[in-house]
């Protein structure tokens, strides 16, 4: 392994004054008080400060700080106006289903959580507070008062929400399930809370007067809506990285701990979400201050500039490409698994598209393998029967080597995995996983006789898996179509370009560039996602000086928005004079 220069806290610098970011409650409430006093308010109308909150925001602390500093005549909490938790549980039961992992995407909105009688009573009480300051907080605050004097959006990253769920600090939206398993709270947030809150966020964030970063309860930060929008506009015109996060798992390894300079504590690091805008954060830099926002905010604010017209036209305000790490170096096998076919994903889960993916090997131990596809002449009913037996009886392990191919895996090998293909990474591999974004829809078939980190068996989804395994994806087909499908495409004096995938069933295309000098690139009107898969350091530059040079390090994933157009990449710093390589993914929108 190599010494780390991986940047765990990348940020987008924002051109703004030194006082653009207010840090700490004293500075924040002073700024809000000044803003309220500066705004003209109609006579005989209440002065309403509406703090729209993403689910998981600490409302107790927020209310305490605002009421202590601002001394409002009234305080209203939007969450107090919802239906009862029992009524909400019944409302969300159908889309959640009784499956421990999977639900169904749905059209629920934050407005659906409100009890109409409670909401009407609160709005009538609000109307009586003429010329008085009223503070309204919570998820749906702007629905309680649709025309407030001042709007603050209190935002929170999904990774921080997951941490709070695991610590039992928060319940789901409108629920009292503080003690429920974190995995079930995550599932409910994924299918209900975040979908509803994002629908409201798209309406509120463009008109918010302020953005409140609530990720660190001890160090809240406030920026103006204008500076937030300036930061988002800056990000979409230059290459940038989102903030990665790392998590242990029952099969996790040790490569990321060293290469990404991660702290001791967890026994392993299994996952890294290195570029999943639905889950990752984006840091905006205001001088020395860093304001953390969900990176999906950028997708909502600038979908055309970020994704490009064709990709936005197909996917809307979703970022369709995911890069993440799967570390089994010194660890164990991933669960044997399969992803749903498109029609199955549509019918069962309400998804528009499925999770096709690929494994690009950043590193591999000598005996590393990737399990991919079935062996020739497999007895498919016997396969399913043995999987069922292994699920029913822990003493009857599944004979994986009898049914599934195990291909040797070396650094820079690329294995393509269209949905319906049985697969998993074996122990001793460091995988850069490139996939479509519906990432939670993985059907585990077998988990190698082990328990999860909680000491319990992880859910197996054999019925779903059996309905999606493609029996004709056997050794010869897989070898011909899915293993190291490398095609030379172009070259220059000091670079060469190869197509490494993906399969024709997959909408993502990948290109690898090997280079010792400057490589020309162009987004061609579509978003590019890249990773520096070889070399210590490279620099991304604009031929016309449209953005500041952007330095990336080994294993870092970065996004080049569609609006950037032409850009170049070359070795930089200690990498000068050596051969580097990038892997680039983009949505295939033309033949």
PDB file of N, CA and C in Angstrom, residues 1 6 8-9 159 163 166 244-273 324-332 334 428-431 453:
ATOM      1  N   UNK A   1       0.837  -1.196   0.000  1.00  0.00           N
ATOM      2  CA  UNK A   1       0.000   0.000   0.000  1.00  0.00           C
ATOM      3  C   UNK A   1       0.881   1.258   0.000  1.00  0.00           C
ATOM      4  N   UNK A   6      -4.964  11.210   0.176  1.00  0.00           N
ATOM      5  CA  UNK A   6      -6.401  11.273  -0.118  1.00  0.00           C
ATOM      6  C   UNK A   6      -7.052  12.365   0.732  1.00  0.00           C
ATOM      7  N   UNK A   8     -10.015  13.929   2.504  1.00  0.00           N
ATOM      8  CA  UNK A   8     -11.320  13.512   3.033  1.00  0.00           C
ATOM      9  C   UNK A   8     -12.282  14.678   3.192  1.00  0.00           C
ATOM     10  N   UNK A   9     -11.792  15.908   3.020  1.00  0.00           N
ATOM     11  CA  UNK A   9     -12.655  17.073   3.221  1.00  0.00           C
ATOM     12  C   UNK A   9     -12.521  18.063   2.062  1.00  0.00           C
ATOM     13  N   UNK A 159     -25.724  11.337   5.805  1.00  0.00           N
ATOM     14  CA  UNK A 159     -24.797  10.541   6.598  1.00  0.00           C
ATOM     15  C   UNK A 159     -24.914  10.905   8.073  1.00  0.00           C
ATOM     16  N   UNK A 163     -26.108   8.575  11.375  1.00  0.00           N
ATOM     17  CA  UNK A 163     -25.413   8.494  12.665  1.00  0.00           C
ATOM     18  C   UNK A 163     -26.384   8.731  13.815  1.00  0.00           C
ATOM     19  N   UNK A 166     -28.546   5.718  14.351  1.00  0.00           N
ATOM     20  CA  UNK A 166     -27.842   4.631  15.016  1.00  0.00           C
ATOM     21  C   UNK A 166     -27.684   4.891  16.515  1.00  0.00           C
ATOM     22  N   UNK A 244     -16.488  12.284   1.035  1.00  0.00           N
ATOM     23  CA  UNK A 244     -16.677  10.841   1.183  1.00  0.00           C
ATOM     24  C   UNK A 244     -17.015  10.466   2.619  1.00  0.00           C
ATOM     25  N   UNK A 245     -17.692   9.341   2.801  1.00  0.00           N
ATOM     26  CA  UNK A 245     -17.825   8.798   4.148  1.00  0.00           C
ATOM     27  C   UNK A 245     -17.603   7.294   4.116  1.00  0.00           C
ATOM     28  N   UNK A 246     -17.164   6.783   5.252  1.00  0.00           N
ATOM     29  CA  UNK A 246     -16.655   5.418   5.363  1.00  0.00           C
ATOM     30  C   UNK A 246     -17.418   4.690   6.459  1.00  0.00           C
ATOM     31  N   UNK A 247     -17.616   3.382   6.254  1.00  0.00           N
ATOM     32  CA  UNK A 247     -18.423   2.612   7.200  1.00  0.00           C
ATOM     33  C   UNK A 247     -17.875   1.187   7.277  1.00  0.00           C
ATOM     34  N   UNK A 248     -17.871   0.585   8.468  1.00  0.00           N
ATOM     35  CA  UNK A 248     -17.449  -0.812   8.576  1.00  0.00           C
ATOM     36  C   UNK A 248     -18.527  -1.769   8.099  1.00  0.00           C
ATOM     37  N   UNK A 249     -18.155  -3.017   7.888  1.00  0.00           N
ATOM     38  CA  UNK A 249     -19.106  -4.043   7.490  1.00  0.00           C
ATOM     39  C   UNK A 249     -18.567  -5.413   7.862  1.00  0.00           C
ATOM     40  N   UNK A 250     -19.407  -6.434   7.823  1.00  0.00           N
ATOM     41  CA  UNK A 250     -18.962  -7.769   8.240  1.00  0.00           C
ATOM     42  C   UNK A 250     -17.881  -8.358   7.358  1.00  0.00           C
ATOM     43  N   UNK A 251     -17.716  -7.866   6.148  1.00  0.00           N
ATOM     44  CA  UNK A 251     -16.713  -8.376   5.224  1.00  0.00           C
ATOM     45  C   UNK A 251     -15.568  -7.389   5.003  1.00  0.00           C
ATOM     46  N   UNK A 252     -15.538  -6.281   5.728  1.00  0.00           N
ATOM     47  CA  UNK A 252     -14.643  -5.171   5.426  1.00  0.00           C
ATOM     48  C   UNK A 252     -13.161  -5.484   5.561  1.00  0.00           C
ATOM     49  N   UNK A 253     -12.349  -4.657   4.897  1.00  0.00           N
ATOM     50  CA  UNK A 253     -10.906  -4.847   4.855  1.00  0.00           C
ATOM     51  C   UNK A 253     -10.137  -3.693   5.465  1.00  0.00           C
ATOM     52  N   UNK A 254      -8.860  -3.585   5.067  1.00  0.00           N
ATOM     53  CA  UNK A 254      -7.937  -2.651   5.706  1.00  0.00           C
ATOM     54  C   UNK A 254      -7.267  -1.681   4.725  1.00  0.00           C
ATOM     55  N   UNK A 255      -7.525  -1.825   3.425  1.00  0.00           N
ATOM     56  CA  UNK A 255      -6.857  -0.987   2.429  1.00  0.00           C
ATOM     57  C   UNK A 255      -7.215   0.477   2.610  1.00  0.00           C
ATOM     58  N   UNK A 256      -8.490   0.780   2.776  1.00  0.00           N
ATOM     59  CA  UNK A 256      -8.912   2.179   2.881  1.00  0.00           C
ATOM     60  C   UNK A 256      -8.371   2.836   4.146  1.00  0.00           C
ATOM     61  N   UNK A 257      -8.219   2.056   5.221  1.00  0.00           N
ATOM     62  CA  UNK A 257      -7.710   2.629   6.460  1.00  0.00           C
ATOM     63  C   UNK A 257      -6.356   3.296   6.217  1.00  0.00           C
ATOM     64  N   UNK A 258      -5.503   2.629   5.428  1.00  0.00           N
ATOM     65  CA  UNK A 258      -4.172   3.172   5.168  1.00  0.00           C
ATOM     66  C   UNK A 258      -4.175   4.183   4.037  1.00  0.00           C
ATOM     67  N   UNK A 259      -4.760   3.816   2.898  1.00  0.00           N
ATOM     68  CA  UNK A 259      -4.678   4.677   1.716  1.00  0.00           C
ATOM     69  C   UNK A 259      -5.477   5.973   1.908  1.00  0.00           C
ATOM     70  N   UNK A 260      -6.597   5.882   2.617  1.00  0.00           N
ATOM     71  CA  UNK A 260      -7.428   7.065   2.845  1.00  0.00           C
ATOM     72  C   UNK A 260      -7.192   7.689   4.218  1.00  0.00           C
ATOM     73  N   UNK A 261      -6.197   7.171   4.959  1.00  0.00           N
ATOM     74  CA  UNK A 261      -5.785   7.749   6.248  1.00  0.00           C
ATOM     75  C   UNK A 261      -6.969   7.857   7.204  1.00  0.00           C
ATOM     76  N   UNK A 262      -7.565   6.697   7.506  1.00  0.00           N
ATOM     77  CA  UNK A 262      -8.752   6.667   8.354  1.00  0.00           C
ATOM     78  C   UNK A 262      -8.374   6.338   9.792  1.00  0.00           C
ATOM     79  N   UNK A 263      -9.156   6.782  10.749  1.00  0.00           N
ATOM     80  CA  UNK A 263      -8.804   6.582  12.154  1.00  0.00           C
ATOM     81  C   UNK A 263      -8.976   5.137  12.591  1.00  0.00           C
ATOM     82  N   UNK A 264      -8.221   4.767  13.615  1.00  0.00           N
ATOM     83  CA  UNK A 264      -8.439   3.481  14.252  1.00  0.00           C
ATOM     84  C   UNK A 264      -9.764   3.536  15.007  1.00  0.00           C
ATOM     85  N   UNK A 265     -10.253   2.391  15.379  1.00  0.00           N
ATOM     86  CA  UNK A 265     -11.540   2.332  16.078  1.00  0.00           C
ATOM     87  C   UNK A 265     -12.351   1.186  15.521  1.00  0.00           C
ATOM     88  N   UNK A 266     -12.963   1.368  14.345  1.00  0.00           N
ATOM     89  CA  UNK A 266     -13.670   0.242  13.739  1.00  0.00           C
ATOM     90  C   UNK A 266     -12.687  -0.883  13.399  1.00  0.00           C
ATOM     91  N   UNK A 267     -13.165  -2.102  13.460  1.00  0.00           N
ATOM     92  CA  UNK A 267     -12.299  -3.240  13.142  1.00  0.00           C
ATOM     93  C   UNK A 267     -11.925  -3.272  11.668  1.00  0.00           C
ATOM     94  N   UNK A 268     -12.756  -2.665  10.828  1.00  0.00           N
ATOM     95  CA  UNK A 268     -12.470  -2.610   9.403  1.00  0.00           C
ATOM     96  C   UNK A 268     -13.218  -1.432   8.804  1.00  0.00           C
ATOM     97  N   UNK A 269     -12.941  -1.171   7.553  1.00  0.00           N
ATOM     98  CA  UNK A 269     -13.742  -0.240   6.752  1.00  0.00           C
ATOM     99  C   UNK A 269     -14.158  -0.991   5.490  1.00  0.00           C
ATOM    100  N   UNK A 270     -15.453  -1.171   5.336  1.00  0.00           N
ATOM    101  CA  UNK A 270     -15.972  -1.959   4.224  1.00  0.00           C
ATOM    102  C   UNK A 270     -16.379  -1.080   3.048  1.00  0.00           C
ATOM    103  N   UNK A 271     -17.043   0.028   3.366  1.00  0.00           N
ATOM    104  CA  UNK A 271     -17.648   0.890   2.357  1.00  0.00           C
ATOM    105  C   UNK A 271     -16.965   2.251   2.335  1.00  0.00           C
ATOM    106  N   UNK A 272     -16.961   2.843   1.200  1.00  0.00           N
ATOM    107  CA  UNK A 272     -16.782   4.296   1.094  1.00  0.00           C
ATOM    108  C   UNK A 272     -17.734   4.791   0.025  1.00  0.00           C
ATOM    109  N   UNK A 273     -18.625   5.700   0.392  1.00  0.00           N
ATOM    110  CA  UNK A 273     -19.432   6.394  -0.614  1.00  0.00           C
ATOM    111  C   UNK A 273     -18.603   7.592  -1.058  1.00  0.00           C
ATOM    112  N   UNK A 324     -18.319   4.114  -5.684  1.00  0.00           N
ATOM    113  CA  UNK A 324     -18.051   3.822  -4.280  1.00  0.00           C
ATOM    114  C   UNK A 324     -16.953   2.775  -4.189  1.00  0.00           C
ATOM    115  N   UNK A 325     -16.416   2.597  -2.986  1.00  0.00           N
ATOM    116  CA  UNK A 325     -15.370   1.623  -2.742  1.00  0.00           C
ATOM    117  C   UNK A 325     -15.925   0.445  -1.946  1.00  0.00           C
ATOM    118  N   UNK A 326     -15.450  -0.753  -2.269  1.00  0.00           N
ATOM    119  CA  UNK A 326     -15.746  -1.972  -1.522  1.00  0.00           C
ATOM    120  C   UNK A 326     -14.405  -2.605  -1.174  1.00  0.00           C
ATOM    121  N   UNK A 327     -14.065  -2.640   0.105  1.00  0.00           N
ATOM    122  CA  UNK A 327     -12.733  -3.063   0.540  1.00  0.00           C
ATOM    123  C   UNK A 327     -12.807  -4.436   1.189  1.00  0.00           C
ATOM    124  N   UNK A 328     -12.214  -5.447   0.536  1.00  0.00           N
ATOM    125  CA  UNK A 328     -12.102  -6.773   1.149  1.00  0.00           C
ATOM    126  C   UNK A 328     -10.636  -7.170   1.316  1.00  0.00           C
ATOM    127  N   UNK A 329      -9.718  -6.205   1.252  1.00  0.00           N
ATOM    128  CA  UNK A 329      -8.288  -6.488   1.436  1.00  0.00           C
ATOM    129  C   UNK A 329      -8.049  -6.789   2.908  1.00  0.00           C
ATOM    130  N   UNK A 330      -7.775  -8.056   3.211  1.00  0.00           N
ATOM    131  CA  UNK A 330      -7.688  -8.461   4.602  1.00  0.00           C
ATOM    132  C   UNK A 330      -9.052  -8.721   5.206  1.00  0.00           C
ATOM    133  N   UNK A 331     -10.078  -8.763   4.354  1.00  0.00           N
ATOM    134  CA  UNK A 331     -11.438  -8.984   4.818  1.00  0.00           C
ATOM    135  C   UNK A 331     -12.013 -10.274   4.274  1.00  0.00           C
ATOM    136  N   UNK A 332     -13.319 -10.266   3.999  1.00  0.00           N
ATOM    137  CA  UNK A 332     -13.996 -11.465   3.521  1.00  0.00           C
ATOM    138  C   UNK A 332     -14.767 -11.203   2.244  1.00  0.00           C
ATOM    139  N   UNK A 334     -17.845 -10.438  -0.194  1.00  0.00           N
ATOM    140  CA  UNK A 334     -19.152  -9.795  -0.156  1.00  0.00           C
ATOM    141  C   UNK A 334     -20.231 -10.878  -0.186  1.00  0.00           C
ATOM    142  N   UNK A 428      -9.808 -10.108  -0.486  1.00  0.00           N
ATOM    143  CA  UNK A 428      -8.538  -9.696  -1.047  1.00  0.00           C
ATOM    144  C   UNK A 428      -8.613  -8.732  -2.197  1.00  0.00           C
ATOM    145  N   UNK A 429      -9.764  -8.083  -2.389  1.00  0.00           N
ATOM    146  CA  UNK A 429      -9.924  -7.143  -3.489  1.00  0.00           C
ATOM    147  C   UNK A 429     -10.271  -5.749  -3.013  1.00  0.00           C
ATOM    148  N   UNK A 430      -9.822  -4.761  -3.770  1.00  0.00           N
ATOM    149  CA  UNK A 430     -10.215  -3.376  -3.528  1.00  0.00           C
ATOM    150  C   UNK A 430     -10.955  -2.888  -4.759  1.00  0.00           C
ATOM    151  N   UNK A 431     -12.276  -2.789  -4.628  1.00  0.00           N
ATOM    152  CA  UNK A 431     -13.159  -2.540  -5.759  1.00  0.00           C
ATOM    153  C   UNK A 431     -13.568  -1.073  -5.811  1.00  0.00           C
ATOM    154  N   UNK A 453     -22.725  -6.996  11.776  1.00  0.00           N
ATOM    155  CA  UNK A 453     -22.006  -6.368  12.880  1.00  0.00           C
ATOM    156  C   UNK A 453     -22.826  -6.339  14.162  1.00  0.00           C
TER     157      UNK A 453
END
